[in-house]
Amino acid sequence: MFYQTADTSARLCRIAEAAGAELEPPVVLAPEVLPRFADCPMLGHLERAMDGRGRWSGGEAMLQPAHPNCGLSVHESASRRAEAEAAARDMLRRVREGRARWRDMTVFARNLADYGDLLASVLDDYGIPYFIDGKAQASHHPLVEFIRSALECVIGGWRYEAFFRCAKTDLLHPPNDSVPRDAVDALENYVLAAGIDGWRWHDDRSWYALSGRDLDAEEADEDGSREGSPSMLAIRSTRDALLSPLRTLERRIKRAKSQADLCRALFMLLEETAAPDRLELWSRSDELAGEPLRARMHRQLWDGAIGLLDQLVELMGDEPADTALFAGMLDAGLESIRLGVVPPSLDRVLIGTPERTRTDRISVLYLLGVNEGVLPMAIKDDGLLSEEERTKLAESGLRLAPNARRRLLDEEFLAYLALTAPSRHLWISYALADEEGSGLIKSSLIGRIRAWFPGIPVQGESAEPQPGAPDEAQLSFAVRPGRALTHTVAMLRRHRQGGRAVAGLAIGLPLADGA
């Protein structure tokens, strides 16, 4: 399980010996109970059990969730949303009881792609501040869309879809000479009605007042005298203002002799439209609006885009100009840009993954999505080399990427890191179905935990209060006014159909307003 750590230690020792550095005797820290588990016997036993040292012998009473010293709980949820909402309710309970602060709690998900957006939505609904520890994608940022659509427009034959995607980024014109959005909308309405596309963008004969009225009305439209309708003069003026920088880009691309010339043409478009100034304005506006993450994102993305152009020049700047290749490589590069973010404040719930997130201040950890094939992750051995071939190459001194067996060991190490991260309580949960209703299987890790702690209960978590459950369990859903109202309406509907209503739920709603 600790192969990765041992391998790193061995490599460092070899480097030190090669450099002539003196190696001191190793210091082994092996207390019976790690200091961070001194107040939580269950987590201390869990850490020892992962190394194959016995079953829990501290009595069944401490295994019950209601016990004040219970340090481990297992939860089975009907869906991933029910799993996330159950964790959110537990967070609120701990904070309201004064047993934890937001910064003391962390959520781990082995596959954050399945839980990232869901957790963000649920925690927003419950009013819980959070920070997602990951790289944000930049593919939907206006600057990325501006670059993509501008190239698509001039290279792809002036399609109107690409043109208006470019125009609506608000980056096609400098901040001090902006084209109003209503003028862009009026131009789009005209283009759609008149069927403007391709070469017609540049043919003034295609730009005339629309038919369907008498000649006097059309002549009135030409000078804008018809009330409530933009004049053709205004529409053509908006068209020319938006087309001008794109026409300049098209001329430069046609004159380009090398890939470096194409990069230079795109960079000049960004400079002439004052894109960095616009991004700086957006950044300052977001800072004033209390959105520091978005403010930093604009600056990081500009640096990333310019860095991408520099890489393209260095990689293939002397190659002959190839617009299709240039556009494809640029699009792939923009898609791969990831924006690193830092938490805007300390008192937030941290959301991350065991392999990326490192923090030494986790009191309560919510480990979600402990399903088969996720934790531990299923390893697919689909390489070109067989295990025998890899072994022979490794014996000859060639350093290879980790094989399937090594990656399985790394998965065990990640599970160890996740299970031993908290110092007070570990919440482990798995879902029985995904968003589409397909069944999911709990991880084999759940069976190992239950073998280490015989008698530990598995608590069921549902998406809403279940008929027949104790009143206390149903009232636990009334933690936020909005969510409580949703559950109350569903419960009253069942009551009208003959079901039993929970006494006190509706009365308890006003009390949740101050929570």
Coordinates of C-alpha atoms in Angstrom, one line a residue:
M1 CA 0.0 0.0 0.0
F2 CA 2.9 2.4 0.7
Y3 CA 4.8 1.4 -2.4
Q4 CA 4.7 4.9 -3.8
T5 CA 6.1 6.4 -0.6
A6 CA 8.8 3.7 -0.3
D7 CA 9.8 4.1 -3.9
T8 CA 10.2 7.9 -3.6
S9 CA 12.3 7.4 -0.4
A10 CA 14.5 4.9 -2.2
R11 CA 15.1 7.2 -5.1
L12 CA 15.9 10.1 -2.9
C13 CA 18.4 8.0 -1.0
R14 CA 20.1 6.9 -4.3
I15 CA 20.3 10.5 -5.4
A16 CA 21.9 11.5 -2.1
E17 CA 24.4 8.7 -2.3
A18 CA 25.3 9.6 -5.8
A19 CA 25.9 13.2 -4.7
G20 CA 28.1 12.1 -1.8
A21 CA 25.7 13.2 0.9
E22 CA 25.7 11.5 4.2
L23 CA 22.6 9.5 5.1
E24 CA 21.5 9.6 8.7
P25 CA 19.7 6.6 10.3
P26 CA 15.9 6.7 9.6
V27 CA 13.6 7.8 12.4
V28 CA 10.6 5.6 12.6
L29 CA 7.5 7.1 14.2
A30 CA 5.2 4.2 15.1
P31 CA 3.0 5.1 18.1
E32 CA 0.2 2.7 18.9
V33 CA -2.3 5.5 18.3
L34 CA -1.5 8.4 16.0
P35 CA -1.8 11.8 17.9
R36 CA -4.6 13.1 15.7
F37 CA -6.7 10.1 16.6
A38 CA -6.1 10.5 20.4
D39 CA -9.7 11.7 20.9
C40 CA -11.3 9.3 18.4
P41 CA -10.7 5.6 19.1
M42 CA -12.7 4.4 16.1
L43 CA -10.6 6.4 13.6
G44 CA -7.5 5.2 15.3
H45 CA -8.6 1.6 14.9
L46 CA -9.5 2.2 11.3
E47 CA -6.0 3.4 10.5
R48 CA -4.5 0.3 12.2
A49 CA -7.1 -2.0 10.5
M50 CA -6.0 -0.9 7.0
D51 CA -2.7 -2.4 7.8
G52 CA -4.4 -5.7 8.8
R53 CA -4.4 -5.3 12.5
G54 CA -7.6 -6.8 14.0
R55 CA -11.3 -6.0 14.5
W56 CA -13.0 -3.4 16.6
S57 CA -13.2 -4.4 20.3
G58 CA -14.4 -1.2 21.8
G59 CA -18.0 -2.2 22.2
E60 CA -21.1 -1.8 20.0
A61 CA -22.4 1.2 21.8
M62 CA -19.8 3.5 20.3
L63 CA -20.7 2.2 16.8
Q64 CA -24.2 3.8 17.1
P65 CA -24.4 7.3 15.4
A66 CA -26.1 8.8 18.5
H67 CA -23.0 8.0 20.7
P68 CA -21.0 11.2 21.3
N69 CA -17.7 9.4 20.5
C70 CA -18.9 7.7 17.3
G71 CA -16.2 8.5 14.8
L72 CA -17.4 6.5 11.8
S73 CA -20.8 6.2 10.0
V74 CA -21.9 4.4 6.9
H75 CA -24.8 5.7 4.8
E76 CA -26.7 4.2 1.9
S77 CA -28.6 6.7 -0.4
A78 CA -31.2 6.2 -3.0
S79 CA -29.5 8.6 -5.4
R80 CA -26.5 10.9 -5.6
R81 CA -28.7 13.9 -4.9
A82 CA -30.1 12.3 -1.8
E83 CA -26.5 11.4 -0.8
A84 CA -25.4 15.1 -1.2
E85 CA -28.4 16.5 0.6
A86 CA -28.0 14.1 3.6
A87 CA -24.4 15.3 3.9
A88 CA -25.5 18.9 3.7
R89 CA -28.1 18.4 6.5
D90 CA -25.5 16.9 8.7
M91 CA -23.2 19.8 8.1
L92 CA -25.9 22.3 9.2
R93 CA -26.6 20.2 12.3
R94 CA -23.0 20.2 13.4
V95 CA -22.6 24.0 12.8
R96 CA -25.9 24.8 14.6
E97 CA -24.9 22.6 17.6
G98 CA -21.6 24.4 17.8
R99 CA -19.6 21.2 17.2
A100 CA -17.8 22.4 14.0
R101 CA -17.2 25.3 11.7
W102 CA -17.5 25.2 8.0
R103 CA -13.7 25.1 7.6
D104 CA -13.5 22.0 9.8
M105 CA -15.5 20.0 7.2
T106 CA -14.4 18.6 3.9
V107 CA -16.1 16.6 1.2
F108 CA -14.2 14.1 -0.9
A109 CA -15.4 12.4 -4.1
R110 CA -13.1 10.1 -6.0
N111 CA -14.8 11.1 -9.3
L112 CA -15.5 14.8 -8.8
A113 CA -17.1 15.0 -12.3
D114 CA -20.1 13.1 -10.9
Y115 CA -20.5 15.2 -7.8
G116 CA -19.0 18.6 -8.4
D117 CA -22.0 20.4 -10.0
L118 CA -24.4 18.4 -7.8
L119 CA -22.7 19.4 -4.6
A120 CA -22.5 23.1 -5.7
S121 CA -26.3 23.1 -6.4
V122 CA -27.2 21.4 -3.1
L123 CA -24.9 23.5 -0.9
D124 CA -26.2 26.6 -2.6
D125 CA -29.8 25.5 -1.7
Y126 CA -28.8 24.9 1.9
G127 CA -26.9 28.2 2.2
I128 CA -23.5 26.5 3.0
P129 CA -20.4 28.3 1.9
Y130 CA -18.0 26.1 -0.1
F131 CA -14.9 26.0 -2.3
I132 CA -14.3 23.4 -5.0
D133 CA -10.6 22.5 -5.1
G134 CA -10.0 21.9 -8.8
K135 CA -9.1 23.4 -12.1
A136 CA -11.9 25.4 -13.7
Q137 CA -12.6 25.0 -17.4
A138 CA -12.4 28.0 -19.6
S139 CA -14.2 26.8 -22.6
H140 CA -17.3 28.9 -22.0
H141 CA -15.5 32.2 -21.2
P142 CA -16.2 35.1 -23.6
L143 CA -12.6 35.4 -24.6
V144 CA -12.4 31.8 -25.6
E145 CA -15.6 32.1 -27.6
F146 CA -14.4 35.3 -29.2
I147 CA -11.2 33.7 -30.5
R148 CA -13.0 30.6 -31.7
S149 CA -15.9 32.3 -33.4
A150 CA -13.7 35.0 -35.0
L151 CA -11.6 32.4 -36.7
E152 CA -14.6 30.3 -37.6
C153 CA -16.2 33.4 -39.2
V154 CA -13.4 34.5 -41.4
I155 CA -12.2 30.9 -42.3
G156 CA -15.5 29.2 -42.5
G157 CA -17.3 31.5 -45.0
W158 CA -18.9 34.1 -42.8
R159 CA -21.6 32.1 -41.4
Y160 CA -24.1 34.2 -39.5
E161 CA -24.1 31.9 -36.4
A162 CA -20.3 32.3 -35.9
F163 CA -20.6 36.1 -36.5
F164 CA -23.2 36.7 -33.8
R165 CA -21.5 34.4 -31.3
C166 CA -18.5 36.6 -31.8
A167 CA -20.5 39.8 -31.6
K168 CA -22.3 38.8 -28.4
T169 CA -19.1 38.3 -26.5
D170 CA -18.8 42.2 -26.3
L171 CA -15.1 41.8 -27.3
L172 CA -15.4 42.7 -31.0
H173 CA -15.1 46.4 -30.2
P174 CA -13.1 48.5 -27.7
P175 CA -14.8 49.4 -24.3
N176 CA -14.7 53.1 -25.3
D177 CA -16.4 52.5 -28.6
S178 CA -19.0 49.9 -27.7
V179 CA -21.8 48.8 -30.0
P180 CA -25.0 48.7 -27.9
R181 CA -26.5 45.2 -27.4
D182 CA -29.9 46.4 -28.7
A183 CA -28.2 47.4 -31.9
V184 CA -26.6 44.0 -32.2
D185 CA -30.1 42.4 -31.6
A186 CA -31.7 44.6 -34.3
L187 CA -28.9 43.6 -36.7
E188 CA -29.5 39.9 -35.9
N189 CA -33.3 40.3 -36.4
Y190 CA -32.7 41.9 -39.8
V191 CA -30.1 39.2 -40.9
L192 CA -32.4 36.4 -40.0
A193 CA -35.4 38.0 -41.8
A194 CA -33.4 38.9 -44.9
G195 CA -31.4 35.7 -45.1
I196 CA -28.0 37.3 -44.9
D197 CA -25.2 34.8 -44.9
G198 CA -21.8 34.1 -46.5
W199 CA -20.8 36.6 -49.2
R200 CA -24.0 38.7 -48.7
W201 CA -22.4 40.2 -45.6
H202 CA -20.2 42.3 -47.9
D203 CA -22.7 43.0 -50.7
D204 CA -24.5 46.2 -50.1
R205 CA -27.1 45.3 -52.7
S206 CA -28.3 42.5 -50.4
W207 CA -29.0 45.1 -47.6
Y208 CA -32.2 46.8 -48.4
A209 CA -35.5 47.4 -46.6
L210 CA -37.6 44.3 -46.2
S211 CA -40.6 43.8 -48.5
G212 CA -44.1 43.3 -47.5
R213 CA -45.2 47.0 -47.4
D214 CA -45.7 49.7 -50.0
L215 CA -42.8 51.6 -51.5
D216 CA -43.4 54.7 -49.4
A217 CA -43.0 52.6 -46.2
E218 CA -39.7 51.0 -47.5
E219 CA -38.4 54.5 -48.4
A220 CA -39.3 55.6 -44.9
D221 CA -37.4 52.7 -43.4
E222 CA -34.3 53.8 -45.4
D223 CA -34.0 57.0 -43.4
G224 CA -35.5 55.7 -40.2
S225 CA -38.6 57.8 -40.2
R226 CA -40.9 54.9 -39.4
E227 CA -41.4 55.0 -35.6
G228 CA -40.3 52.0 -33.5
S229 CA -38.1 50.4 -36.3
P230 CA -34.3 50.8 -36.7
S231 CA -33.4 52.5 -39.9
M232 CA -31.4 50.7 -42.6
L233 CA -28.7 53.3 -42.1
A234 CA -28.4 52.3 -38.4
I235 CA -28.4 48.6 -39.3
R236 CA -25.6 49.1 -41.9
S237 CA -23.7 51.2 -39.5
T238 CA -23.8 48.5 -36.9
R239 CA -22.8 45.9 -39.5
D240 CA -19.8 47.9 -40.6
A241 CA -18.6 48.6 -37.0
L242 CA -18.7 44.8 -36.2
L243 CA -17.3 43.7 -39.6
S244 CA -14.4 46.0 -39.6
P245 CA -12.0 44.1 -37.2
L246 CA -13.0 40.8 -38.7
R247 CA -12.3 42.0 -42.3
T248 CA -8.9 43.2 -41.1
L249 CA -8.3 39.8 -39.6
E250 CA -9.3 38.1 -42.8
R251 CA -6.8 40.2 -44.9
R252 CA -4.0 39.4 -42.5
I253 CA -4.8 35.7 -42.6
K254 CA -4.8 35.7 -46.4
R255 CA -1.4 37.4 -46.4
A256 CA 0.1 35.1 -43.8
K257 CA 3.1 33.0 -45.0
S258 CA 3.8 31.1 -41.8
Q259 CA 2.0 29.8 -38.7
A260 CA 3.8 32.6 -36.8
D261 CA 2.0 35.1 -39.1
L262 CA -1.3 33.5 -38.2
C263 CA -0.6 33.8 -34.5
R264 CA 0.5 37.5 -35.0
A265 CA -2.8 38.2 -36.9
L266 CA -4.9 36.9 -34.1
F267 CA -2.8 38.7 -31.5
M268 CA -3.3 42.0 -33.4
L269 CA -7.1 41.4 -33.4
L270 CA -7.0 41.1 -29.6
E271 CA -4.9 44.2 -29.3
E272 CA -7.0 46.3 -31.7
T273 CA -10.3 45.4 -30.1
A274 CA -8.7 46.2 -26.7
A275 CA -9.6 42.7 -25.3
P276 CA -7.2 43.0 -22.3
D277 CA -8.8 46.3 -21.3
R278 CA -12.3 44.8 -21.5
L279 CA -11.2 41.8 -19.4
E280 CA -9.6 44.2 -16.8
L281 CA -12.9 46.1 -16.6
W282 CA -14.8 42.8 -16.0
S283 CA -12.3 41.8 -13.4
R284 CA -12.7 45.1 -11.5
S285 CA -16.5 44.9 -11.7
D286 CA -16.4 41.3 -10.3
E287 CA -14.2 42.4 -7.4
L288 CA -16.6 45.2 -6.5
A289 CA -19.5 42.8 -6.7
G290 CA -17.8 40.5 -4.2
E291 CA -16.8 37.8 -6.8
P292 CA -13.0 37.4 -6.4
L293 CA -12.9 34.0 -8.1
R294 CA -14.4 35.4 -11.3
A295 CA -12.2 38.5 -11.1
R296 CA -9.0 36.3 -11.0
M297 CA -10.4 34.1 -13.8
H298 CA -10.4 36.9 -16.4
R299 CA -6.7 37.7 -15.8
Q300 CA -5.6 34.1 -15.7
L301 CA -7.4 33.4 -19.0
W302 CA -5.7 36.3 -20.8
D303 CA -2.3 35.0 -19.6
G304 CA -3.3 31.5 -20.7
A305 CA -4.4 32.6 -24.2
I306 CA -1.3 34.6 -24.8
G307 CA 0.9 31.7 -23.5
L308 CA -0.9 29.4 -26.0
L309 CA 0.0 31.7 -28.9
D310 CA 3.6 31.8 -27.7
Q311 CA 3.7 28.0 -27.6
L312 CA 2.3 27.7 -31.1
V313 CA 4.9 30.1 -32.4
E314 CA 7.7 28.2 -30.7
L315 CA 6.3 24.8 -31.8
M316 CA 5.5 25.5 -35.5
G317 CA 6.1 29.1 -36.2
D318 CA 8.3 28.5 -39.2
E319 CA 5.8 26.0 -40.8
P320 CA 3.9 27.2 -43.9
A321 CA 0.6 28.8 -43.0
D322 CA -2.3 26.3 -42.7
T323 CA -5.5 27.9 -41.4
A324 CA -7.3 24.6 -40.8
L325 CA -4.4 23.2 -38.8
F326 CA -3.9 26.5 -37.0
A327 CA -7.6 26.7 -36.0
G328 CA -7.7 23.1 -34.9
M329 CA -4.6 23.4 -32.7
L330 CA -5.8 26.6 -31.2
D331 CA -9.2 25.1 -30.4
A332 CA -7.6 22.1 -28.7
G333 CA -5.3 24.4 -26.8
L334 CA -8.1 26.6 -25.6
E335 CA -10.1 23.6 -24.6
S336 CA -7.2 22.3 -22.4
I337 CA -6.7 25.6 -20.5
R338 CA -7.5 25.0 -16.8
L339 CA -7.8 27.9 -14.4
G340 CA -6.4 27.4 -10.9
V341 CA -8.4 29.1 -8.1
V342 CA -7.8 29.7 -4.4
P343 CA -10.5 29.9 -1.8
P344 CA -11.7 33.5 -1.3
S345 CA -12.1 33.0 2.5
L346 CA -11.1 30.4 5.1
D347 CA -14.4 29.5 6.6
R348 CA -15.8 27.4 3.8
V349 CA -16.5 23.7 3.3
L350 CA -13.7 22.3 1.1
I351 CA -14.7 20.0 -1.8
G352 CA -12.0 18.0 -3.5
T353 CA -10.6 14.6 -4.3
P354 CA -8.2 12.3 -2.3
E355 CA -5.5 12.5 -4.9
R356 CA -5.4 16.3 -5.3
T357 CA -6.7 17.9 -2.1
R358 CA -4.2 18.2 0.7
T359 CA -5.1 19.8 4.0
D360 CA -4.1 19.2 7.6
R361 CA -7.2 20.6 9.2
I362 CA -10.0 18.1 8.6
S363 CA -12.2 17.3 11.6
V364 CA -15.1 15.9 9.7
L365 CA -14.8 14.2 6.3
Y366 CA -17.7 13.3 4.0
L367 CA -16.5 10.6 1.6
L368 CA -19.2 10.4 -1.1
G369 CA -19.6 8.0 -4.0
V370 CA -17.9 4.9 -2.5
N371 CA -19.2 2.7 -5.3
E372 CA -17.7 -0.3 -7.1
G373 CA -15.3 0.8 -9.8
V374 CA -14.9 4.3 -8.2
L375 CA -13.1 3.8 -4.9
P376 CA -10.9 1.9 -5.6
M377 CA -11.0 3.0 -9.2
A378 CA -11.3 0.2 -11.8
I379 CA -8.0 -0.2 -13.6
K380 CA -8.1 -0.9 -17.3
D381 CA -5.0 -2.6 -18.7
D382 CA -5.3 -1.5 -22.3
G383 CA -1.7 -0.7 -23.1
L384 CA 0.3 -2.0 -26.1
L385 CA 2.8 -3.9 -23.9
S386 CA 2.0 -7.1 -22.0
E387 CA 3.0 -7.5 -18.4
E388 CA 5.9 -9.8 -19.4
E389 CA 7.2 -7.2 -21.9
R390 CA 7.0 -4.4 -19.3
T391 CA 8.9 -6.5 -16.8
K392 CA 11.7 -7.2 -19.2
L393 CA 12.0 -3.6 -20.1
A394 CA 12.0 -2.6 -16.5
E395 CA 14.7 -5.1 -15.7
S396 CA 16.9 -3.6 -18.5
G397 CA 16.7 -0.2 -16.7
L398 CA 14.0 1.5 -18.8
R399 CA 11.7 3.6 -16.7
L400 CA 8.0 2.9 -17.6
A401 CA 4.7 4.3 -16.6
P402 CA 3.0 2.4 -13.7
N403 CA 1.5 -0.9 -14.7
A404 CA -1.9 -2.2 -13.6
R405 CA -0.6 -3.8 -10.4
R406 CA 1.2 -0.6 -9.4
R407 CA -1.9 1.5 -10.1
L408 CA -4.0 -0.9 -7.9
L409 CA -1.5 -0.3 -5.1
D410 CA -1.8 3.5 -5.7
E411 CA -5.6 3.2 -5.4
E412 CA -5.2 1.4 -2.0
F413 CA -3.0 4.2 -0.9
L414 CA -5.6 6.9 -2.0
A415 CA -8.2 5.0 0.0
Y416 CA -5.9 5.0 3.0
L417 CA -5.3 8.8 2.6
A418 CA -9.1 9.4 2.4
L419 CA -10.1 7.2 5.3
T420 CA -7.4 8.5 7.7
A421 CA -7.8 12.2 6.8
P422 CA -10.3 13.3 9.5
S423 CA -9.6 13.5 13.1
R424 CA -13.1 13.5 14.6
H425 CA -15.6 11.8 12.3
L426 CA -15.7 10.0 8.9
W427 CA -19.0 9.9 7.0
I428 CA -18.9 7.3 4.2
S429 CA -21.8 7.0 1.8
Y430 CA -22.7 5.4 -1.5
A431 CA -25.6 5.7 -3.9
L432 CA -27.8 2.9 -5.3
A433 CA -28.6 4.7 -8.5
D434 CA -27.2 7.5 -10.8
E435 CA -29.1 10.4 -12.3
E436 CA -30.6 8.3 -15.0
G437 CA -31.8 5.6 -12.6
S438 CA -29.2 3.0 -13.5
G439 CA -28.2 0.8 -10.6
L440 CA -24.9 1.3 -8.8
I441 CA -23.1 -1.2 -6.6
K442 CA -21.5 -0.3 -3.3
S443 CA -17.7 -0.6 -3.2
S444 CA -15.9 -3.6 -1.7
L445 CA -14.4 -1.1 0.7
I446 CA -17.8 -0.9 2.5
G447 CA -17.6 -4.7 3.2
R448 CA -14.0 -4.4 4.5
I449 CA -15.1 -1.5 6.8
R450 CA -18.0 -3.6 8.2
A451 CA -15.6 -6.5 8.7
W452 CA -13.3 -4.2 10.7
F453 CA -16.3 -2.8 12.7
P454 CA -18.7 -5.7 13.2
G455 CA -22.2 -4.5 14.0
I456 CA -21.8 -1.0 12.6
P457 CA -25.2 0.1 11.2
V458 CA -25.8 1.2 7.6
Q459 CA -28.1 4.3 7.7
G460 CA -30.5 4.7 4.8
E461 CA -30.8 8.2 3.3
S462 CA -33.7 9.2 1.2
A463 CA -34.4 12.2 -0.9
E464 CA -37.5 13.2 1.1
P465 CA -39.2 12.2 4.4
Q466 CA -40.5 8.7 4.2
P467 CA -44.0 7.7 5.4
G468 CA -43.7 5.5 8.5
A469 CA -40.3 6.9 9.6
P470 CA -40.1 8.3 13.1
D471 CA -41.2 11.9 13.5
E472 CA -37.7 12.9 14.5
A473 CA -36.2 11.5 11.3
Q474 CA -38.8 13.3 9.2
L475 CA -38.4 16.6 11.0
S476 CA -34.7 16.4 10.3
F477 CA -35.5 17.5 6.8
A478 CA -36.8 20.9 8.0
V479 CA -33.4 22.5 8.1
R480 CA -33.9 25.3 5.5
P481 CA -37.1 27.2 4.8
G482 CA -37.0 26.5 1.0
R483 CA -36.3 22.8 1.3
A484 CA -38.6 22.4 4.3
L485 CA -41.5 23.9 2.3
T486 CA -40.9 21.5 -0.6
H487 CA -41.0 18.5 1.8
T488 CA -44.1 19.9 3.6
V489 CA -46.1 20.3 0.4
A490 CA -45.3 16.7 -0.5
M491 CA -46.3 15.5 3.0
L492 CA -49.6 17.4 2.9
R493 CA -50.3 15.9 -0.5
R494 CA -49.9 12.4 1.0
H495 CA -52.0 13.4 4.0
R496 CA -54.9 14.4 1.7
Q497 CA -54.5 10.9 0.2
G498 CA -54.9 9.3 3.6
G499 CA -51.4 9.3 4.8
R500 CA -50.2 10.4 8.3
A501 CA -48.9 14.0 8.6
V502 CA -46.0 14.6 10.9
A503 CA -47.0 16.7 13.9
G504 CA -45.0 19.9 14.3
L505 CA -43.5 20.1 10.8
A506 CA -45.5 23.0 9.6
I507 CA -45.2 24.7 13.0
G508 CA -41.4 24.2 12.9
L509 CA -41.0 26.1 9.6
P510 CA -40.9 29.6 11.0
L511 CA -38.2 28.5 13.5
A512 CA -36.0 27.5 10.5
D513 CA -36.0 31.2 9.3
G514 CA -33.5 32.2 11.9
A515 CA -31.3 29.1 11.4

